[in-house]
Coordinates of N, CA and C in Angstrom, one line a residue:
Q416 N 0.9 -1.2 0.0 CA 0.0 0.0 0.0 C 0.9 1.2 0.0
V417 N 0.5 2.2 -0.8 CA 1.2 3.5 -0.9 C 0.4 4.6 -0.4
Q418 N 1.0 5.5 0.4 CA 0.3 6.7 0.9 C 1.0 7.9 0.4
L419 N 0.1 8.9 0.2 CA 0.6 10.2 -0.2 C 0.2 11.3 0.8
V420 N 1.1 12.1 1.2 CA 0.8 13.2 2.1 C 1.2 14.5 1.5
E421 N 0.2 15.4 1.3 CA 0.3 16.7 0.7 C 0.5 17.8 1.7
S422 N 1.1 18.9 1.4 CA 1.2 20.0 2.3 C 1.5 21.2 1.4
G423 N 1.3 22.4 2.0 CA 1.7 23.7 1.4 C 0.6 24.5 0.8
G424 N -0.7 24.1 0.9 CA -1.8 24.9 0.4 C -2.0 26.1 1.4
G425 N -2.9 27.0 1.0 CA -3.3 28.1 1.8 C -3.9 29.2 1.1
L426 N -4.0 30.4 1.7 CA -4.6 31.6 1.1 C -3.5 32.5 0.7
V427 N -3.5 33.0 -0.5 CA -2.5 33.9 -1.0 C -3.2 35.0 -1.8
Q428 N -2.6 36.2 -1.9 CA -3.1 37.3 -2.7 C -2.7 37.0 -4.2
P429 N -3.5 37.6 -5.1 CA -3.2 37.5 -6.5 C -1.7 38.1 -6.7
G430 N -1.0 37.3 -7.6 CA 0.4 37.7 -7.8 C 1.4 37.0 -6.9
G431 N 0.9 36.3 -5.8 CA 1.7 35.7 -4.8 C 2.1 34.3 -5.3
S432 N 2.8 33.6 -4.4 CA 3.4 32.3 -4.6 C 3.1 31.3 -3.5
L433 N 3.0 30.1 -3.9 CA 2.9 29.0 -3.0 C 3.7 27.8 -3.5
R434 N 4.1 26.9 -2.6 CA 4.8 25.7 -3.0 C 4.1 24.5 -2.4
L435 N 3.6 23.6 -3.2 CA 3.0 22.4 -2.7 C 4.0 21.3 -2.7
S436 N 3.9 20.4 -1.7 CA 4.7 19.2 -1.6 C 3.8 18.0 -1.5
C437 N 4.3 16.8 -2.0 CA 3.6 15.6 -1.9 C 4.6 14.5 -1.7
A438 N 4.6 13.8 -0.5 CA 5.5 12.8 -0.2 C 4.9 11.4 -0.3
A439 N 5.5 10.5 -1.0 CA 4.9 9.1 -1.1 C 5.7 8.2 -0.2
S440 N 5.0 7.3 0.5 CA 5.6 6.3 1.4 C 4.9 5.0 1.3
G441 N 5.5 3.9 1.8 CA 4.9 2.6 1.8 C 5.7 1.6 1.0
R442 N 5.0 0.7 0.5 CA 5.7 -0.4 -0.2 C 6.0 0.0 -1.7
I443 N 6.9 0.9 -1.8 CA 7.2 1.4 -3.1 C 8.4 0.7 -3.7
F444 N 8.3 0.1 -4.9 CA 9.4 -0.5 -5.6 C 10.0 0.6 -6.5
S445 N 9.1 1.2 -7.3 CA 9.6 2.3 -8.2 C 8.5 3.2 -8.4
I446 N 8.8 4.5 -8.7 CA 7.9 5.5 -9.1 C 8.1 6.0 -10.5
N447 N 7.1 6.0 -11.3 CA 7.2 6.4 -12.7 C 6.8 7.9 -12.7
A448 N 5.6 8.2 -13.2 CA 5.1 9.5 -13.3 C 4.5 10.1 -12.0
M449 N 4.7 11.4 -11.8 CA 4.1 12.1 -10.7 C 3.5 13.3 -11.2
G450 N 2.4 13.7 -10.6 CA 1.7 14.8 -11.2 C 0.8 15.5 -10.2
W451 N 0.3 16.7 -10.6 CA -0.6 17.5 -9.9 C -1.9 17.8 -10.7
Y452 N -3.0 17.6 -10.0 CA -4.3 17.9 -10.6 C -5.0 18.9 -9.7
R453 N -6.1 19.5 -10.2 CA -6.9 20.5 -9.4 C -8.3 20.4 -9.8
Q454 N -9.1 20.7 -8.8 CA -10.6 20.7 -9.0 C -11.2 21.9 -8.3
A455 N -11.8 22.8 -9.1 CA -12.4 24.0 -8.6 C -13.9 23.6 -8.4
P456 N -14.6 24.4 -7.5 CA -16.0 24.1 -7.2 C -16.8 24.1 -8.5
G457 N -17.6 23.1 -8.7 CA -18.5 23.0 -9.8 C -17.8 22.6 -11.1
K458 N -16.5 22.3 -11.1 CA -15.8 21.9 -12.3 C -15.2 20.5 -12.1
E459 N -14.8 19.9 -13.2 CA -14.2 18.6 -13.2 C -12.7 18.8 -12.8
R460 N -12.1 17.7 -12.3 CA -10.7 17.7 -12.0 C -9.9 17.8 -13.3
E461 N -8.9 18.6 -13.3 CA -8.1 18.8 -14.5 C -6.6 18.7 -14.2
L462 N -5.9 18.3 -15.2 CA -4.4 18.1 -15.1 C -3.8 19.5 -15.0
V463 N -2.8 19.6 -14.1 CA -2.0 20.8 -13.9 C -0.6 20.6 -14.5
A464 N 0.1 19.6 -14.0 CA 1.4 19.3 -14.5 C 1.8 17.9 -14.1
T465 N 2.7 17.3 -15.0 CA 3.2 16.0 -14.7 C 4.7 16.0 -14.9
I466 N 5.4 15.0 -14.3 CA 6.9 14.8 -14.4 C 7.2 13.3 -14.4
T467 N 8.0 12.9 -15.4 CA 8.3 11.5 -15.5 C 9.5 11.2 -14.6
S468 N 9.9 9.9 -14.5 CA 11.1 9.5 -13.8 C 12.3 10.1 -14.4
G469 N 12.3 10.4 -15.7 CA 13.5 11.0 -16.3 C 13.5 12.5 -16.3
G470 N 12.4 13.1 -15.7 CA 12.4 14.5 -15.5 C 11.7 15.3 -16.6
A471 N 11.1 14.6 -17.6 CA 10.3 15.3 -18.6 C 9.0 15.8 -18.0
T472 N 8.6 17.0 -18.4 CA 7.5 17.7 -17.8 C 6.4 18.1 -18.8
T473 N 5.2 18.1 -18.4 CA 4.1 18.7 -19.2 C 3.3 19.6 -18.3
Y474 N 2.7 20.6 -18.9 CA 1.9 21.6 -18.1 C 0.6 21.9 -18.9
A475 N -0.4 22.2 -18.1 CA -1.6 22.8 -18.7 C -1.3 24.1 -19.3
D476 N -1.9 24.5 -20.4 CA -1.7 25.8 -21.0 C -1.9 26.9 -20.0
S477 N -2.9 26.8 -19.1 CA -3.3 27.9 -18.2 C -2.2 28.2 -17.2
V478 N -1.2 27.2 -17.0 CA -0.2 27.5 -15.9 C 1.2 27.6 -16.5
K479 N 1.3 27.4 -17.8 CA 2.7 27.4 -18.4 C 3.3 28.8 -18.1
G480 N 4.6 28.7 -17.7 CA 5.3 29.9 -17.4 C 5.1 30.5 -16.0
R481 N 4.1 29.9 -15.3 CA 3.9 30.4 -13.9 C 4.1 29.3 -12.9
F482 N 3.9 28.0 -13.2 CA 4.0 26.9 -12.3 C 5.2 26.1 -12.8
T483 N 5.9 25.5 -11.8 CA 7.0 24.6 -12.1 C 6.9 23.3 -11.2
I484 N 6.9 22.2 -11.9 CA 6.9 20.9 -11.2 C 8.3 20.3 -11.1
S485 N 8.6 19.7 -10.0 CA 9.9 19.1 -9.8 C 9.7 17.9 -8.9
R486 N 10.8 17.1 -8.8 CA 10.7 15.9 -7.9 C 12.1 15.6 -7.3
D487 N 12.0 15.0 -6.1 CA 13.2 14.5 -5.5 C 13.1 13.0 -5.4
N488 N 13.7 12.3 -6.2 CA 13.6 10.8 -6.3 C 14.0 10.1 -5.0
A489 N 15.0 10.7 -4.4 CA 15.5 10.1 -3.1 C 14.5 10.2 -2.0
K490 N 13.6 11.2 -2.1 CA 12.6 11.4 -1.0 C 11.2 11.0 -1.5
N491 N 11.1 10.5 -2.7 CA 9.8 10.1 -3.3 C 8.8 11.3 -3.1
T492 N 9.3 12.4 -3.5 CA 8.5 13.7 -3.3 C 8.4 14.4 -4.6
V493 N 7.2 15.0 -4.8 CA 7.0 15.9 -5.9 C 6.5 17.2 -5.4
Y494 N 7.0 18.3 -6.1 CA 6.7 19.6 -5.7 C 6.0 20.4 -6.8
L495 N 5.2 21.4 -6.4 CA 4.6 22.3 -7.4 C 4.9 23.7 -6.9
Q496 N 5.8 24.4 -7.6 CA 6.0 25.8 -7.3 C 5.0 26.7 -8.1
M497 N 4.2 27.4 -7.5 CA 3.2 28.2 -8.1 C 3.5 29.7 -7.9
D498 N 3.8 30.4 -9.0 CA 4.1 31.8 -9.0 C 3.0 32.6 -9.8
S499 N 3.0 33.9 -9.5 CA 2.0 34.7 -10.2 C 0.6 34.2 -10.2
L500 N 0.2 33.8 -9.0 CA -1.1 33.1 -8.8 C -2.2 34.1 -9.2
K501 N -3.3 33.5 -9.7 CA -4.5 34.2 -10.1 C -5.7 33.7 -9.4
P502 N -6.7 34.5 -9.3 CA -7.9 34.0 -8.6 C -8.5 32.7 -9.3
E503 N -8.3 32.5 -10.6 CA -8.8 31.3 -11.2 C -8.0 30.1 -10.9
D504 N -6.9 30.3 -10.2 CA -6.1 29.1 -9.8 C -6.7 28.5 -8.5
T505 N -7.7 29.2 -7.9 CA -8.3 28.7 -6.7 C -8.9 27.3 -7.0
A506 N -8.5 26.3 -6.1 CA -9.0 24.9 -6.3 C -8.4 24.1 -5.2
V507 N -8.9 22.8 -5.1 CA -8.3 21.8 -4.3 C -7.3 21.1 -5.3
Y508 N -6.0 21.1 -4.8 CA -5.0 20.5 -5.6 C -4.6 19.1 -5.1
Y509 N -4.6 18.1 -6.0 CA -4.3 16.7 -5.7 C -3.0 16.2 -6.3
C510 N -2.2 15.5 -5.6 CA -1.1 14.9 -6.3 C -1.4 13.4 -6.6
N511 N -0.8 13.0 -7.7 CA -1.0 11.6 -8.2 C 0.3 11.0 -8.5
V512 N 0.5 9.7 -8.1 CA 1.7 9.0 -8.3 C 1.5 7.7 -8.9
L513 N 2.2 7.3 -10.0 CA 2.1 6.0 -10.6 C 3.4 5.3 -10.4
G514 N 3.3 4.0 -10.1 CA 4.5 3.3 -9.9 C 4.2 1.8 -9.7
S515 N 5.2 1.1 -9.1 CA 5.0 -0.3 -8.8 C 5.4 -0.6 -7.3
S516 N 4.7 -1.6 -6.7 CA 4.9 -1.8 -5.3 C 5.6 -3.1 -5.0
W517 N 6.1 -3.2 -3.8 CA 6.6 -4.5 -3.3 C 5.5 -5.4 -2.8
P518 N 5.6 -6.7 -2.8 CA 6.8 -7.5 -3.3 C 6.6 -7.9 -4.7
R519 N 5.4 -7.8 -5.3 CA 5.2 -8.4 -6.6 C 5.3 -7.4 -7.8
R520 N 5.8 -6.1 -7.4 CA 5.9 -5.1 -8.4 C 4.6 -4.8 -9.1
N521 N 3.5 -4.9 -8.3 CA 2.2 -4.6 -8.9 C 2.1 -3.1 -9.1
P522 N 1.4 -2.7 -10.2 CA 1.3 -1.3 -10.4 C 0.4 -0.6 -9.4
F523 N 0.6 0.6 -9.1 CA -0.3 1.4 -8.3 C -0.5 2.8 -8.9
D524 N -1.7 3.3 -8.5 CA -2.1 4.7 -9.0 C -2.7 5.3 -7.8
S525 N -1.9 6.1 -7.0 CA -2.3 6.7 -5.8 C -2.6 8.2 -5.9
W526 N -3.5 8.6 -5.0 CA -3.9 10.0 -5.0 C -3.8 10.6 -3.6
G527 N -3.3 11.8 -3.5 CA -3.3 12.5 -2.2 C -4.7 12.9 -1.7
Q528 N -4.7 13.4 -0.5 CA -6.0 13.8 0.1 C -6.5 15.1 -0.4
G529 N -5.7 15.9 -1.1 CA -6.0 17.2 -1.6 C -5.7 18.3 -0.6
T530 N -5.3 19.5 -1.1 CA -4.9 20.6 -0.3 C -5.5 21.9 -1.0
Q531 N -6.2 22.7 -0.2 CA -6.9 23.8 -0.7 C -5.9 25.0 -1.0
V532 N -6.0 25.5 -2.2 CA -5.3 26.8 -2.6 C -6.4 27.8 -2.9
T533 N -6.3 28.9 -2.2 CA -7.2 30.0 -2.5 C -6.5 31.3 -2.8
V534 N -6.8 31.9 -3.9 CA -6.1 33.1 -4.4 C -7.2 34.2 -4.3
S535 N -7.0 35.1 -3.4 CA -8.0 36.2 -3.2 C -7.3 37.4 -2.5
S536 N -7.8 38.5 -2.8 CA -7.4 39.7 -2.1 C -8.3 40.1 -0.9

């Protein structure tokens, strides 16, 4: 079983910055892709950014140039640096991790509990 613990959300003014973290623990054999998604009230969950084990990244058009995803493989942790935040970035942010677990290297697809990000003056 793999657990994800998120941290770093909060209230910030427009133009401000926040950094989200998501640490994975448990029976992890390997981690492949890690990513962040968000869900605003009344809207569907959407992809924000992903990063592969090799460091290749993808971003939603709405966050390109403002958000940066990174990972620390030694700590099984993924980060999301969010700069120049806008009110429309307000949402619950979820991390997602894909990998394989001990002992049989079964694939897993785990989600964090979500952390609220509110951008408001």
